[in-house]
PDB file of C-alpha atoms in Angstrom:
ATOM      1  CA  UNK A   1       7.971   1.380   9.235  1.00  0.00           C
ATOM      2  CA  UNK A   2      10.759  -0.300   7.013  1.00  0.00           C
ATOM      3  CA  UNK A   3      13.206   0.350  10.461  1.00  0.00           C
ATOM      4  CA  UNK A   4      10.558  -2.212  11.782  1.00  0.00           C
ATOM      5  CA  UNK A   5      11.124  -4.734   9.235  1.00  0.00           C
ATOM      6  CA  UNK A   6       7.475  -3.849   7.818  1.00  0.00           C
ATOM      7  CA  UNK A   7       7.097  -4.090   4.165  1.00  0.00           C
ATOM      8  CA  UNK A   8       5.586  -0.924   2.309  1.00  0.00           C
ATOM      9  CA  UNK A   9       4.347   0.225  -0.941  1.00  0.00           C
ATOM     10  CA  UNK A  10       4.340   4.028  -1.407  1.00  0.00           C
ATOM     11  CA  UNK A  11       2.484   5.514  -4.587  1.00  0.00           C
ATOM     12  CA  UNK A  12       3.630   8.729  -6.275  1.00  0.00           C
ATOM     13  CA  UNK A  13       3.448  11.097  -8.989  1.00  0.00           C
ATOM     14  CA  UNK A  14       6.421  10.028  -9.732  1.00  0.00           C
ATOM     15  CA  UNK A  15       8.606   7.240  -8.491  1.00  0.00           C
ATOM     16  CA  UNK A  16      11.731   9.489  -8.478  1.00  0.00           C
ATOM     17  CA  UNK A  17      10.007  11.801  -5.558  1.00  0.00           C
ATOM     18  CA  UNK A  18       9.824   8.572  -3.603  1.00  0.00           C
ATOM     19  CA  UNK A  19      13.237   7.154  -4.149  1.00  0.00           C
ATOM     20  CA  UNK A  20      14.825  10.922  -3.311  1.00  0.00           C
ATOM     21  CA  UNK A  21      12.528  10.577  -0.274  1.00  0.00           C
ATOM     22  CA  UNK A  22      13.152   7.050   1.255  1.00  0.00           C
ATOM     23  CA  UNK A  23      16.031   5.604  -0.995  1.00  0.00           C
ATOM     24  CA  UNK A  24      17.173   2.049  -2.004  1.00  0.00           C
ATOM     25  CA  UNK A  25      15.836  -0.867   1.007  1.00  0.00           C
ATOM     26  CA  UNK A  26      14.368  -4.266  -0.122  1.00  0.00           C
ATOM     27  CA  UNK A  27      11.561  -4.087   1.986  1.00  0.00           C
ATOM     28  CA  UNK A  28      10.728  -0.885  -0.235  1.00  0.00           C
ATOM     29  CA  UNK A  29       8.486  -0.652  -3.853  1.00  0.00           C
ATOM     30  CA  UNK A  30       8.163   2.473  -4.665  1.00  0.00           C
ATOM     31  CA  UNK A  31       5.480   3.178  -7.843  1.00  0.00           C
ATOM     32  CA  UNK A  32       4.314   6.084 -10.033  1.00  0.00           C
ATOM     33  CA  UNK A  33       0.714   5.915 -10.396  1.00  0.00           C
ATOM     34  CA  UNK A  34      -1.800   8.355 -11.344  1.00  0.00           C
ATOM     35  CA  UNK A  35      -4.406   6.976  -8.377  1.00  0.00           C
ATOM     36  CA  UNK A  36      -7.381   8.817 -10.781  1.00  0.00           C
ATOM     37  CA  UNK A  37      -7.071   6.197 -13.681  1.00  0.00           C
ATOM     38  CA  UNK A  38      -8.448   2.990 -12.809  1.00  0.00           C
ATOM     39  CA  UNK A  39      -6.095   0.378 -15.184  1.00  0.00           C
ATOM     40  CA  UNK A  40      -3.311   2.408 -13.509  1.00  0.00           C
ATOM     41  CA  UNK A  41      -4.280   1.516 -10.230  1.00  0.00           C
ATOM     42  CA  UNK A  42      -5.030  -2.104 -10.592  1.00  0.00           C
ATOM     43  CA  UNK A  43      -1.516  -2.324 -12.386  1.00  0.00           C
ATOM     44  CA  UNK A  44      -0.005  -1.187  -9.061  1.00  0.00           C
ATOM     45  CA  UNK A  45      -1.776  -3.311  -6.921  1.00  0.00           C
ATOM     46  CA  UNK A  46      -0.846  -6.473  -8.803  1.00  0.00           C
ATOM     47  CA  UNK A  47       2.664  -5.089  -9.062  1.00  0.00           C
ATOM     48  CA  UNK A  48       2.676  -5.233  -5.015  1.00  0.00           C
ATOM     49  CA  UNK A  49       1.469  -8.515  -4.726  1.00  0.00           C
ATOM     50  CA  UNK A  50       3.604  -9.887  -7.110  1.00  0.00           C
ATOM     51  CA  UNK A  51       6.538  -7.874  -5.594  1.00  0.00           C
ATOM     52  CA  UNK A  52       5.546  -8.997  -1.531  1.00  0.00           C
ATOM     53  CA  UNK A  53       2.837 -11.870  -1.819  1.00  0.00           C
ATOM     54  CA  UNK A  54       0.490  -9.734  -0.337  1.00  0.00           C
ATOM     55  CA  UNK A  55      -1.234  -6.825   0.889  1.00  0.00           C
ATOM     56  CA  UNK A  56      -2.359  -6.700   4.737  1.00  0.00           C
ATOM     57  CA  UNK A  57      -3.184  -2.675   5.151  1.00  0.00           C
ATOM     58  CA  UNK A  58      -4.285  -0.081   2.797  1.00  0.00           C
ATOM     59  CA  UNK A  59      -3.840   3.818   3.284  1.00  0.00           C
ATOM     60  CA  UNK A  60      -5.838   6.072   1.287  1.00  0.00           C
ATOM     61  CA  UNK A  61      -4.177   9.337   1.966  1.00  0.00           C
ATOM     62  CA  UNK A  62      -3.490  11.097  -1.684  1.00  0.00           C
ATOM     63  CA  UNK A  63      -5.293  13.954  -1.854  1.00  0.00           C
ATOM     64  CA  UNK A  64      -4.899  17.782  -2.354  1.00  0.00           C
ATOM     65  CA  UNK A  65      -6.358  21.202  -1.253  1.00  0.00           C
ATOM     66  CA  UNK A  66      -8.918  23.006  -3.354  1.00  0.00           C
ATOM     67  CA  UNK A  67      -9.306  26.666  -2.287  1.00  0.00           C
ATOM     68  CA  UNK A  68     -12.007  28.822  -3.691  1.00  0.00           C
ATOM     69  CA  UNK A  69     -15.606  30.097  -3.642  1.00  0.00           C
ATOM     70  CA  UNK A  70     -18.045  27.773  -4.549  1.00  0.00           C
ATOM     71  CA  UNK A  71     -19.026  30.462  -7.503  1.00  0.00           C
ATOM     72  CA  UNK A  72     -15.579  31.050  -8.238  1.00  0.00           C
ATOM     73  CA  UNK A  73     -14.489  27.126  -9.066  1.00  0.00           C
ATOM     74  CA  UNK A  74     -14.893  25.474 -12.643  1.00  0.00           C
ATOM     75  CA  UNK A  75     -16.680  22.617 -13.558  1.00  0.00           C
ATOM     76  CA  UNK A  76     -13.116  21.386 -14.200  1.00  0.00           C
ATOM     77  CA  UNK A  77     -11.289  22.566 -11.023  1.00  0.00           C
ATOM     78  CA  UNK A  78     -14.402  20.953  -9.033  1.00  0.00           C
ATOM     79  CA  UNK A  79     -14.288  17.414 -10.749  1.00  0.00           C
ATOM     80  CA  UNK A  80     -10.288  17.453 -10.217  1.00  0.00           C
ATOM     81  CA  UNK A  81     -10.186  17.454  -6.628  1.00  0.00           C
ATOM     82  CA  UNK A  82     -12.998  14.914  -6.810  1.00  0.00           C
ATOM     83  CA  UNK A  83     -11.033  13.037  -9.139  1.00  0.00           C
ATOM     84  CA  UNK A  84      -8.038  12.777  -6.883  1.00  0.00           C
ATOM     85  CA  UNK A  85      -9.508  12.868  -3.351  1.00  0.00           C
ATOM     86  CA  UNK A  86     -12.610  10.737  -3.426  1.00  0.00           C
ATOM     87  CA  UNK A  87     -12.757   8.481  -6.755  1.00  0.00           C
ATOM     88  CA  UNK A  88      -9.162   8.069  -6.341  1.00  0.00           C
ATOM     89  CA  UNK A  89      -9.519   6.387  -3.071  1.00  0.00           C
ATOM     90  CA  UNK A  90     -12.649   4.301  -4.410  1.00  0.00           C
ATOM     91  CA  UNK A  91      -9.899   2.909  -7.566  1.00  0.00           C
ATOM     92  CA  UNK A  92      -7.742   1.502  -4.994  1.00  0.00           C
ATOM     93  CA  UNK A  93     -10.692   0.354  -2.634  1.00  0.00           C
ATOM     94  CA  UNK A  94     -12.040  -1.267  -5.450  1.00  0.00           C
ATOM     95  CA  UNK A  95      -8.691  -3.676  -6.753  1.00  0.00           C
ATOM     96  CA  UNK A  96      -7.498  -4.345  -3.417  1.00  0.00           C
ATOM     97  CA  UNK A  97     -10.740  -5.559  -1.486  1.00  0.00           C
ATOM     98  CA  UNK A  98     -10.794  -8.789  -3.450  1.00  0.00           C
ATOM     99  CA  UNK A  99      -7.709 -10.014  -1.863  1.00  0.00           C
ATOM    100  CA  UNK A 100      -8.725  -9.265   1.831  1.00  0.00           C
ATOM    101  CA  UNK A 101     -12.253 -10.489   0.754  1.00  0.00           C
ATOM    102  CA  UNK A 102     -10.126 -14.242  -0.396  1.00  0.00           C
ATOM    103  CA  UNK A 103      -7.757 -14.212   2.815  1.00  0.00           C
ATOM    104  CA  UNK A 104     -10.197 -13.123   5.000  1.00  0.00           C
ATOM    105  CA  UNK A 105      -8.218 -10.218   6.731  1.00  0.00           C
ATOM    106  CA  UNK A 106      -6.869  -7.071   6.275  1.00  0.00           C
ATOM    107  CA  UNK A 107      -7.145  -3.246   7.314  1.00  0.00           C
ATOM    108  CA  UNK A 108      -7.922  -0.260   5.453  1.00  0.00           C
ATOM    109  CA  UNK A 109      -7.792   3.526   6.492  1.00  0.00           C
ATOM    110  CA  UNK A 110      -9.716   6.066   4.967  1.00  0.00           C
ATOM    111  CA  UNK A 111      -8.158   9.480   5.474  1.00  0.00           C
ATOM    112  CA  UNK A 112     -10.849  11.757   5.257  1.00  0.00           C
ATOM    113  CA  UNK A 113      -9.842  15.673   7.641  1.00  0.00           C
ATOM    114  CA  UNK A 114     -11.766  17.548   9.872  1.00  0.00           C
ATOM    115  CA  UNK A 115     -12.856  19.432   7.130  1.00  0.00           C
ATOM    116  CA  UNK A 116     -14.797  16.256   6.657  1.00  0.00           C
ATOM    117  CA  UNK A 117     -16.408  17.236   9.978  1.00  0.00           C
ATOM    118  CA  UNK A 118     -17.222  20.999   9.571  1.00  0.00           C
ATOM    119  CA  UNK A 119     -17.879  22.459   6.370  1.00  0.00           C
ATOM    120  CA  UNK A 120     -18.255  25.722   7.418  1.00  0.00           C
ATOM    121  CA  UNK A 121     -14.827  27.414   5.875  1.00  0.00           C
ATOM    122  CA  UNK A 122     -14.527  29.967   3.066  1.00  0.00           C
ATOM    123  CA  UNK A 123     -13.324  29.369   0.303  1.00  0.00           C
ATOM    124  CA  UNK A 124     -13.128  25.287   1.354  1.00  0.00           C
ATOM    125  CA  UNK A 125     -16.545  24.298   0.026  1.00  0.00           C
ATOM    126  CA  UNK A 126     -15.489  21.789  -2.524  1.00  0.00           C
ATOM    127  CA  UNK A 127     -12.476  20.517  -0.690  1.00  0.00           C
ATOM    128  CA  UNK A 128     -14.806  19.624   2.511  1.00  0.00           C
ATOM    129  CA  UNK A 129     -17.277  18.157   0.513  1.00  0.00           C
ATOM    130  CA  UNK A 130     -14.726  15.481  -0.775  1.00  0.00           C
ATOM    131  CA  UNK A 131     -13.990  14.530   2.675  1.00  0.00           C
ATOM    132  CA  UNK A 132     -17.461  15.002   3.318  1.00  0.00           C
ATOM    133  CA  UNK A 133     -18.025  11.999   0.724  1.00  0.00           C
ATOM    134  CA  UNK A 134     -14.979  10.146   2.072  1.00  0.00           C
ATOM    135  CA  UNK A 135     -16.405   9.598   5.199  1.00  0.00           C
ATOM    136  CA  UNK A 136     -19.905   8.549   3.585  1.00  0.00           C
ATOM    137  CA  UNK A 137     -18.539   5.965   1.693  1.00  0.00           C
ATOM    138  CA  UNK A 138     -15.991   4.349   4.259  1.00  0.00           C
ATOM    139  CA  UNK A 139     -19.211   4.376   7.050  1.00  0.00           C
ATOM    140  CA  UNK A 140     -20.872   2.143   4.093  1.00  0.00           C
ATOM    141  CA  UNK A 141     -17.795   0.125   3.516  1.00  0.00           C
ATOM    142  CA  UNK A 142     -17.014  -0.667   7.302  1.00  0.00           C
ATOM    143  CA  UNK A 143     -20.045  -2.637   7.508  1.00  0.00           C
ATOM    144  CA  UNK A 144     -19.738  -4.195   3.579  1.00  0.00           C
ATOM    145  CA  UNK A 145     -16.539  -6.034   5.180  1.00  0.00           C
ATOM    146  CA  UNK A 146     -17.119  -6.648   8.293  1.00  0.00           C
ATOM    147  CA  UNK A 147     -18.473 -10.675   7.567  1.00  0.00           C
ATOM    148  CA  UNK A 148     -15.228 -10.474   5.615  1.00  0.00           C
ATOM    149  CA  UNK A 149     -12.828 -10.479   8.842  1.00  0.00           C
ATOM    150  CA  UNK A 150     -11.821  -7.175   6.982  1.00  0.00           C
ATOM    151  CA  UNK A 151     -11.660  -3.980   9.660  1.00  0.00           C
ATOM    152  CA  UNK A 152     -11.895  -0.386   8.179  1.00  0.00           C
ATOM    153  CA  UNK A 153     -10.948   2.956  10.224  1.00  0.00           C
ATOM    154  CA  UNK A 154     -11.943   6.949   8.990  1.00  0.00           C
ATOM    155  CA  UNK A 155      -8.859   8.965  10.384  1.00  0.00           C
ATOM    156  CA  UNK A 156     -10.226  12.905  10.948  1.00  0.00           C
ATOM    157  CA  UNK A 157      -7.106  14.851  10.861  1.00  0.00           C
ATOM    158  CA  UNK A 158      -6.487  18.140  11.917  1.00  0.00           C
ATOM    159  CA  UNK A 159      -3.901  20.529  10.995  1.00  0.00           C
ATOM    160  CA  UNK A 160      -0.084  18.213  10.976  1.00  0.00           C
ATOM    161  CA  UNK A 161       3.123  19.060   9.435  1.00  0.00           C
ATOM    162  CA  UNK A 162       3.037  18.172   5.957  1.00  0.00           C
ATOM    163  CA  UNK A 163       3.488  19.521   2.422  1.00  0.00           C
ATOM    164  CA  UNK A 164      -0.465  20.137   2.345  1.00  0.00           C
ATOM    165  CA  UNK A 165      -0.395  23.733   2.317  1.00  0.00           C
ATOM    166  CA  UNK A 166       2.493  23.954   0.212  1.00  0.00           C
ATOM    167  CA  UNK A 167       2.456  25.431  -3.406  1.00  0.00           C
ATOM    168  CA  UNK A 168       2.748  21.608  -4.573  1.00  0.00           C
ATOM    169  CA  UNK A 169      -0.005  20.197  -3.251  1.00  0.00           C
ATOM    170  CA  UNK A 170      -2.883  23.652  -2.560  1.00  0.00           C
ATOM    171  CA  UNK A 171      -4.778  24.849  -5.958  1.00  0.00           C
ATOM    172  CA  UNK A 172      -5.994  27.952  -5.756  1.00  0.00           C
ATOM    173  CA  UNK A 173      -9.256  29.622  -7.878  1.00  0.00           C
ATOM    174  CA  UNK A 174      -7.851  29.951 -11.494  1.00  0.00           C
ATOM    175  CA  UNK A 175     -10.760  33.148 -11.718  1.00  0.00           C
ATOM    176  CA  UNK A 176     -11.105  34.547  -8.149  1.00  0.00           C
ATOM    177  CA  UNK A 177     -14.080  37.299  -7.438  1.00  0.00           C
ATOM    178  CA  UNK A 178     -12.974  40.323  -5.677  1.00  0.00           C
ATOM    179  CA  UNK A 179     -16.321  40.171  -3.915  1.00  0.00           C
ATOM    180  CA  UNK A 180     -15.200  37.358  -2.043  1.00  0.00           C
ATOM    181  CA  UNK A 181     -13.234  39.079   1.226  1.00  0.00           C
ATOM    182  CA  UNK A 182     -13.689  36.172   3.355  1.00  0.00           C
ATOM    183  CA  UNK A 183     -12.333  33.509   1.550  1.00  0.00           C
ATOM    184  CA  UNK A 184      -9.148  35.138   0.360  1.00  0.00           C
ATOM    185  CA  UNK A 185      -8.642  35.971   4.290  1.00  0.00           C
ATOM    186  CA  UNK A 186      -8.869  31.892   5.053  1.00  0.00           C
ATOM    187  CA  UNK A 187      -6.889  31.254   1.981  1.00  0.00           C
ATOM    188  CA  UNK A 188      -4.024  33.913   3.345  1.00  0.00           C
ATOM    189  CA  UNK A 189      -4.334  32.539   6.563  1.00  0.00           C
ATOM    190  CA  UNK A 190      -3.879  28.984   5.791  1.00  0.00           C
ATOM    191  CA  UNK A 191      -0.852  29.596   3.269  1.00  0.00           C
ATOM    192  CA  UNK A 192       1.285  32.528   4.798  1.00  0.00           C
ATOM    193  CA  UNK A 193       0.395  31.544   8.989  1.00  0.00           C
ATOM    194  CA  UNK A 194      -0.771  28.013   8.975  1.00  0.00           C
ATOM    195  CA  UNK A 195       1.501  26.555   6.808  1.00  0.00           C
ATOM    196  CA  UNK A 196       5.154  25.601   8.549  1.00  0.00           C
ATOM    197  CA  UNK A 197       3.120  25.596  11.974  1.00  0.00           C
ATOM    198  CA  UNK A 198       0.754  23.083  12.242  1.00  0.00           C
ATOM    199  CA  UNK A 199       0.935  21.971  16.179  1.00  0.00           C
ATOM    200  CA  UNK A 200       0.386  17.851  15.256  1.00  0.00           C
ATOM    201  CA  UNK A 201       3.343  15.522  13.806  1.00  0.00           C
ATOM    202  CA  UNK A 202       2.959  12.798  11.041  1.00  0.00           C
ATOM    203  CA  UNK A 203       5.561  10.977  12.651  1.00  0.00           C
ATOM    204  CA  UNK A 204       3.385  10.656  15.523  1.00  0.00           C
ATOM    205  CA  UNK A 205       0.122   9.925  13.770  1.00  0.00           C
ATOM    206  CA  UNK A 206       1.962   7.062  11.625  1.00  0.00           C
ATOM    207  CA  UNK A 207       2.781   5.264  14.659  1.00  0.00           C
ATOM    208  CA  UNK A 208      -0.401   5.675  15.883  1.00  0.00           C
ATOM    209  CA  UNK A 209      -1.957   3.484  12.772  1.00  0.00           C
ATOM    210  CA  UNK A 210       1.010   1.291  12.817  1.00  0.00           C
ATOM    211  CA  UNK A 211      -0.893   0.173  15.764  1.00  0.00           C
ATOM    212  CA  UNK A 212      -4.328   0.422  15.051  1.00  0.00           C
ATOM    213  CA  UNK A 213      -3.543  -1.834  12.476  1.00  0.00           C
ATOM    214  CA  UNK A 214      -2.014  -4.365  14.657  1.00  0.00           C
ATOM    215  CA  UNK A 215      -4.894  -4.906  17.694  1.00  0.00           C
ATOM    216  CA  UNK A 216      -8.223  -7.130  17.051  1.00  0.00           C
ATOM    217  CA  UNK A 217     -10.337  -4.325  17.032  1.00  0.00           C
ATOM    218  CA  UNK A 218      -9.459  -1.540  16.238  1.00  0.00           C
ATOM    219  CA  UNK A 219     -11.721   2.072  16.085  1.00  0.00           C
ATOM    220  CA  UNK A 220     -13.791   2.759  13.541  1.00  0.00           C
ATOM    221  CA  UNK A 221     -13.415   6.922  13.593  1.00  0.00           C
ATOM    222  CA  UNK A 222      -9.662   7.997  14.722  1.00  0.00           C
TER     223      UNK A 222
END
């Protein structure tokens, strides 16, 4: 994007993973924000539009992997991938649509997975039902701002070549059941086969939005 003379905002843990990623370019803010407090995501949306003028397109795409039996999660283990994968997503929907509501324009993606789809996966309960809720609430907000000349797309990936099955970014059961065969097998599958060979490329499926987000009108579900 930035080799296109686009103008990006990337949000982090921490800004120093993003600056060790991308480096120094002026069309570049890189922020640390914890996307699961709300003050701390309206302070980074008025730090982009004080930094750029504007915001055109939103990507929702933090979000990690909880593995585990339904039985075998906490109360606390469930609420923190909620935390980060759905209400995280609903902070920044909430700051930013007043500005595309004002300038009448704008695009967000909602980047639910095709666990969002099928739910059917041990020891992926919890995780599918976030992106099970994901894809609830962006059906409701494609239609909320629609009179607002605002367009809205629910990407459904599969399987790509990120850092999503790393150690970083999948939690595992903190008190796994022995009783529960099948959903260490999906678990072991994912981390020691999946992981390192997903068939799809990110590259790819950034372009791919890069130009979603520049035709009239653009699909709803991608």
């Amino acid at each position: 994007m930035l080799t296109q003379d686009y103008l990006v905002v990337a949000t982090s843990r921490t800004k120093q993973a993003l600056e060790d990623e991308i480096g120094d370019h002026e069309n570049f803010l890189p922020l640390e924000v914890d996307i699961t407090n709300d003050t701390d995501v309206n302070r980074a949306v008025l730090s982009a539009i004080d930094y750029f003028g504007r915001i055109d397109v939103l990507v929702n795409n933090a979000g990690y992997g909880q593995t585990g039996a339904l039985e075998e999660l906490s109360d606390l283990e469930t609420r923190r991938n909620y935390d980060v994968n759905v209400f995280g997503s609903l902070n920044f929907i909430r700051h930013i649509t007043p500005y595309f509501r004002r300038q009448q324009s704008g695009h967000i993606f909602n980047i639910a997975s095709i666990g969002g789809l099928v739910g059917n996966f041990p020891a992926f309960g919890v995780y599918c039902s976030t992106k099970f809720a994901v894809a609830g609430f962006t059906e409701a907000l494609a239609v909320e701002m629609q009179p607002f000349g605002v367009h809205t797309t629910l990407v459904y990936p599969g399987y790509f070549r990120t850092e999503f099955l790393s150690e970083n970014s999948i939690h595992t059961a903190a008190n796994p059941i022995a009783d529960y065969i099948s959903a260490r097998e999906t678990e072991a599958a994912h981390l020691q086969q999946i992981h390192g060979n997903q068939a799809n490329d990110p590259q790819r499926a950034a372009v791919l939005l890069i130009e979603l987000s520049t035709i009239p009108n653009p699909h709803f579900i991608f």
